[in-house]
CSV table of C-alpha atoms in Angstrom, one decimal:
chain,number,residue,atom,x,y,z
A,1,UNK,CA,0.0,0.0,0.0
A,2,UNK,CA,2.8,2.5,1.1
A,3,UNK,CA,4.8,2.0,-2.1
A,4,UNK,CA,1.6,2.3,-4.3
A,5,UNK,CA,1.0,5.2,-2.5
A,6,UNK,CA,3.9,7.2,-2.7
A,7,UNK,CA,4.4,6.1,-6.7
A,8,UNK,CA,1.0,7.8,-7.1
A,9,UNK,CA,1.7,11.1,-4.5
A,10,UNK,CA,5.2,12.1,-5.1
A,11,UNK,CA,4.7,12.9,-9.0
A,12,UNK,CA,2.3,15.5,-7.6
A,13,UNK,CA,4.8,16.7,-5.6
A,14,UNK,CA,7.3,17.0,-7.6
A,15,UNK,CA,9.0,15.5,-10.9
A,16,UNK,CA,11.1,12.8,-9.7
A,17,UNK,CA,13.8,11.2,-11.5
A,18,UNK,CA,15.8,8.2,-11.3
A,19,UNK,CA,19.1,6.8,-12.0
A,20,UNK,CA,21.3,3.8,-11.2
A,21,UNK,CA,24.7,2.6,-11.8
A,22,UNK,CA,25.6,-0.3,-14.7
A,23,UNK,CA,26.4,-2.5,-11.9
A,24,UNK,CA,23.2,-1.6,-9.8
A,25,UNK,CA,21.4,-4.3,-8.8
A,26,UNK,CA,18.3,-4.3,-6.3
A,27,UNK,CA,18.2,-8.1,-5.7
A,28,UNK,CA,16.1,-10.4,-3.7
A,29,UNK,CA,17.6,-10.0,0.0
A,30,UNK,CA,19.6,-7.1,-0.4
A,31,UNK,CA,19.7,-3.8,2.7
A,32,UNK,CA,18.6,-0.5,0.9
A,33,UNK,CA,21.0,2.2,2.9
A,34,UNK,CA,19.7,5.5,1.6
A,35,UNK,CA,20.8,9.5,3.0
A,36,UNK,CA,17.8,11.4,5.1
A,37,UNK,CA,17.5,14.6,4.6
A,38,UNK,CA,13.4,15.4,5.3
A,39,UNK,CA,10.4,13.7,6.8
A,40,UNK,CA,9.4,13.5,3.0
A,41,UNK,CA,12.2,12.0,2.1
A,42,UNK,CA,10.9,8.6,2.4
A,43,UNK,CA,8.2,8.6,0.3
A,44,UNK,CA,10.8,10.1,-2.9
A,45,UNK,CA,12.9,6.8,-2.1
A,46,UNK,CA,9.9,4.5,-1.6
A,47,UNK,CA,8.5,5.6,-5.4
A,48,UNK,CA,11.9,5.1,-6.7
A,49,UNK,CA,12.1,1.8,-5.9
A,50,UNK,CA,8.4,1.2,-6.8
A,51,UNK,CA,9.5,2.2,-10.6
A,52,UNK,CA,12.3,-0.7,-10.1
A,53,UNK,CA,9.1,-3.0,-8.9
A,54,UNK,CA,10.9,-3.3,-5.1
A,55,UNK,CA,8.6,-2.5,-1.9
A,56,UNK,CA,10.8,-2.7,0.5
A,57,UNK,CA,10.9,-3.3,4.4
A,58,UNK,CA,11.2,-0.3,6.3
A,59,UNK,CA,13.1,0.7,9.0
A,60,UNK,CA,11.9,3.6,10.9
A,61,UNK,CA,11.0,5.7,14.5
A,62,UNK,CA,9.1,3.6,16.5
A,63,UNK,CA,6.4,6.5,16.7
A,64,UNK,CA,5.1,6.5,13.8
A,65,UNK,CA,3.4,3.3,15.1
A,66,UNK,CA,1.5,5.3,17.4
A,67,UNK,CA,-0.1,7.1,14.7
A,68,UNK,CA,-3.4,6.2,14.0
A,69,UNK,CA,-4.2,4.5,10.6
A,70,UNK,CA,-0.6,4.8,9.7
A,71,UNK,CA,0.4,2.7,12.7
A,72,UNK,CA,-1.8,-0.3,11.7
A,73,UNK,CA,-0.7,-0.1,7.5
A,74,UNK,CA,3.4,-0.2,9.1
A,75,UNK,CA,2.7,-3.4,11.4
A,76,UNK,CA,0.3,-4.7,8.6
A,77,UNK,CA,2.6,-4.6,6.0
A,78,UNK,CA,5.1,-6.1,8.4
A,79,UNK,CA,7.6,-3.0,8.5
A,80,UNK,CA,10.0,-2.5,11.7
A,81,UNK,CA,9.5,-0.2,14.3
A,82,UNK,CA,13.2,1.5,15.9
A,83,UNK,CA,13.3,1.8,19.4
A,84,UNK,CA,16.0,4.6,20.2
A,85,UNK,CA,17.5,4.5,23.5
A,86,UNK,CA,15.3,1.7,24.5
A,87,UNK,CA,15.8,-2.0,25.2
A,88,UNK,CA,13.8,-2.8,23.0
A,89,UNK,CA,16.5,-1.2,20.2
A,90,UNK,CA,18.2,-5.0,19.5
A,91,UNK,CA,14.6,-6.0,18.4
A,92,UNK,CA,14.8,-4.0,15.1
A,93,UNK,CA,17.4,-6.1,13.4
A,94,UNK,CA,16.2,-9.2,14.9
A,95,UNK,CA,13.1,-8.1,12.5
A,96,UNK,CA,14.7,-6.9,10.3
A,97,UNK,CA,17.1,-10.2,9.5
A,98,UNK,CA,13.8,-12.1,9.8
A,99,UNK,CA,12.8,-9.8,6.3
A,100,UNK,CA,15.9,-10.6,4.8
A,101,UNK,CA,15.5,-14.1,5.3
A,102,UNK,CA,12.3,-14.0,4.0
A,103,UNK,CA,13.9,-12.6,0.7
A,104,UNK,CA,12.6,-9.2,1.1
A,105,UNK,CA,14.6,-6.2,0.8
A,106,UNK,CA,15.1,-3.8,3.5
A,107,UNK,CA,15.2,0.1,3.7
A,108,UNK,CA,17.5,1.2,6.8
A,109,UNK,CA,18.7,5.0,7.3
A,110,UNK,CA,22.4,4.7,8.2
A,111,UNK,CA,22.3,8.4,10.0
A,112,UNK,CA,19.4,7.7,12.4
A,113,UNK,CA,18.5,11.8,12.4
A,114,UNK,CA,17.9,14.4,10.0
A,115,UNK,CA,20.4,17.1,9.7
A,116,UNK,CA,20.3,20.5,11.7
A,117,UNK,CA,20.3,22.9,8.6
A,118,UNK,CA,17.0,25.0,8.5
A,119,UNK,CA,16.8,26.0,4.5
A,120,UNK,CA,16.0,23.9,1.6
A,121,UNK,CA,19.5,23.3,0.7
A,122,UNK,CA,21.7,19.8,0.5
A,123,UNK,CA,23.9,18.5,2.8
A,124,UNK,CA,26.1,15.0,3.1
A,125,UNK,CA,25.0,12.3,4.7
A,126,UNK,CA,25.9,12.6,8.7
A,127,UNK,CA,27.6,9.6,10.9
A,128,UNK,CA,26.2,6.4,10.5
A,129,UNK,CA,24.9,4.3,13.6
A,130,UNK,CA,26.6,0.8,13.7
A,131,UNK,CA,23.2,-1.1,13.3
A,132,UNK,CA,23.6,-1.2,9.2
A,133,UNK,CA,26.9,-2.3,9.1
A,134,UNK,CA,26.0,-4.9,12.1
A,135,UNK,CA,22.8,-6.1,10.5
A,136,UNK,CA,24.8,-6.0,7.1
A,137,UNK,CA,27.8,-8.9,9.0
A,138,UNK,CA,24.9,-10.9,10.4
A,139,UNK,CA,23.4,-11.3,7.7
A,140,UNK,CA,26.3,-11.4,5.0
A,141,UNK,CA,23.4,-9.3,2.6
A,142,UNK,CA,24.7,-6.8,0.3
A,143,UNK,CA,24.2,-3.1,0.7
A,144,UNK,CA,22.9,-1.4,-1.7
A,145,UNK,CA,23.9,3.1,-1.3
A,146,UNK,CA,21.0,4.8,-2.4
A,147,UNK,CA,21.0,9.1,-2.4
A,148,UNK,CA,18.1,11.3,-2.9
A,149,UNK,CA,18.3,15.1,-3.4
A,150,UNK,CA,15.3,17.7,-3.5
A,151,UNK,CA,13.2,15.8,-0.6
A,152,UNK,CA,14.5,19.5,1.5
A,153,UNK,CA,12.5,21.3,-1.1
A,154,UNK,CA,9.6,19.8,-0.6
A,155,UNK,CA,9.7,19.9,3.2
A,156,UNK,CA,12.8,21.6,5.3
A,157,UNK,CA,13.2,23.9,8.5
A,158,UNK,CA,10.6,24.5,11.7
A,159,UNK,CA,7.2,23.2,11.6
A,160,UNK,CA,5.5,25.8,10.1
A,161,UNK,CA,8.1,25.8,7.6
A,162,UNK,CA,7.9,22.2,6.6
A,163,UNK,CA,4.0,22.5,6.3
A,164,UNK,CA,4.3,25.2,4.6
A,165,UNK,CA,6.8,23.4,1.8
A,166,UNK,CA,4.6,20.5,1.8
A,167,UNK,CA,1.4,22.1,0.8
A,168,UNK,CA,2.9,24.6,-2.1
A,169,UNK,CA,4.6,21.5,-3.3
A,170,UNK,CA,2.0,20.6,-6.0
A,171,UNK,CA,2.2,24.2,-7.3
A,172,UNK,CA,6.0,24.5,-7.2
A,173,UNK,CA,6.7,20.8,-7.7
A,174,UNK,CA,10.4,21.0,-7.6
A,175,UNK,CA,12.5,18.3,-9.3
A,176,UNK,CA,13.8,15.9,-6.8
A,177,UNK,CA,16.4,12.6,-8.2
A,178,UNK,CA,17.5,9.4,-6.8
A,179,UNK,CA,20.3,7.6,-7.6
A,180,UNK,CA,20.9,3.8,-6.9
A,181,UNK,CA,24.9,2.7,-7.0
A,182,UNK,CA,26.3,-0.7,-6.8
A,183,UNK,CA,26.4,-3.1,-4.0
A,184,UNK,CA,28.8,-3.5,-1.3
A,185,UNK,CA,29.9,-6.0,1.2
A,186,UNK,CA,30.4,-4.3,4.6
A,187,UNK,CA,32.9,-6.8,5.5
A,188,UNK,CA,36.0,-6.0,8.2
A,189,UNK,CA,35.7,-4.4,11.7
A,190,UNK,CA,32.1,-2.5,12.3
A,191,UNK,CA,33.9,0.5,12.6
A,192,UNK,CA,35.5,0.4,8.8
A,193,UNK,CA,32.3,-1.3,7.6
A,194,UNK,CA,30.3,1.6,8.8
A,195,UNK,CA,32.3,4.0,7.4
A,196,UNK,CA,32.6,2.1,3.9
A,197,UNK,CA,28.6,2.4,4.3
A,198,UNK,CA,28.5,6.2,4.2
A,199,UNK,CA,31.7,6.6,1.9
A,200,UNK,CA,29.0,5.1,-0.6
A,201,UNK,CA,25.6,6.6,0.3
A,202,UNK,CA,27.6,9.9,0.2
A,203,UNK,CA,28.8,8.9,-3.4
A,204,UNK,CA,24.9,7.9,-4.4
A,205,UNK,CA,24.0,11.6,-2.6
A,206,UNK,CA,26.7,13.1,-4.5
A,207,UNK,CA,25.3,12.1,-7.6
A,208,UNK,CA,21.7,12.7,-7.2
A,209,UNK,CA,22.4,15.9,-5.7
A,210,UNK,CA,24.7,16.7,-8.9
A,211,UNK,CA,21.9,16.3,-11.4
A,212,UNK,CA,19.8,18.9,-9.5
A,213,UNK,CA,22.6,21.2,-10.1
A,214,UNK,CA,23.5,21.7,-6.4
A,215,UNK,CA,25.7,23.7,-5.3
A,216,UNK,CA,27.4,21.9,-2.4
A,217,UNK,CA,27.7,18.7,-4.5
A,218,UNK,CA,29.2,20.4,-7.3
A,219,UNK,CA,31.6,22.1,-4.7
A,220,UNK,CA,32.7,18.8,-3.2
């Protein structure tokens, strides 16, 4: 439902585009690692990967599942609640192995936070958290860097500003890309693995981010 969803809302939004590199491949099994940026930016990757026929597992704040209606579609569709700071934190990869196994693919945001910049503009992925890289060794699955760039124009800043960005988006419908790169294999100690992890989401970013003319990625 989600992925159906967004392919059918983000359009309005915005004119999305999407890439992917020769050796990009989105198999069976494989941990989606993509750059957040917005609370929008989510539904830009999840209608990318609908247009590659993948509906992936999602990682994601355990709060959304209090949200009602939304809450019930997330457990329905058997996506997996993050429990920050909480005991309960080891139970997301035990879930989110069990999706692996299954042959499903699963979404996971390496940073764990959005970035502290209040305008519309780009910035590089931030630190990743060790649970990729850890969930990437049990599991031996290969990592597949995803980067999306525009999501901050459709929704950025305070409150009022991201509410504001989200409903002028149809009328402005800025252009927003995603680009898919080649798998890795996060193998080595977790602290090189992790930081192999964001060397290529920030190279999938880089490129995305590139297309849209950006001026930080064409800086770097």
């Amino acid at each position: 439902m989600l992925s159906h969803i967004a392919g059918a809302v983000v359009p309005v939004l915005g004119r999305l585009t999407v890439t992917a590199a020769p050796d990009a491949e989105l198999a069976p099994g494989s941990i989606i690692a993509a750059n957040h940026t917005s609370l929008l930016d989510p539904a830009v990757v999840i209608a990318a990967l609908h247009r590659h026929g993948v509906r992936p597992v999602i990682l994601a704040t355990a709060g959304l599942w209090r949200i009602p209606v939304l809450g019930r579609v997330l457990a329905r569709e058997g996506h997996v609640p993050v429990h920050r700071n909480d005991p309960r934190a080891a139970r997301s990869l035990d879930g989110a192995e069990e999706a692996l196994a299954s042959g499903r693919s699963v979404l996971i945001y390496g940073e764990g936070r959005l970035p502290q910049r209040t305008d519309s503009g780009e910035t590089p992925p931030g630190p990743f958290r060790p649970g990729l890289a850890a969930l990437a060794q049990r599991t031996g699955a290969p990592v597949v860097p995803l980067g999306q760039a525009g999501a901050r124009r459709l929704s950025s800043g305070s409150r009022a500003k991201q509410i504001a960005g989200f409903l002028t988006a149809p009328a402005r419908r800025p252009d927003l890309h995603v680009h898919i790169g080649a798998p890795v294999r996060l193998n080595g100690d977790r602290h090189t693995a992790t930081a192999r992890a964001r060397a290529a989401v920030t190279d999938a970013w880089r490129t995305a981010a590139e297309r849209l003319g950006d001026p930080v990625a064409l800086a770097a």
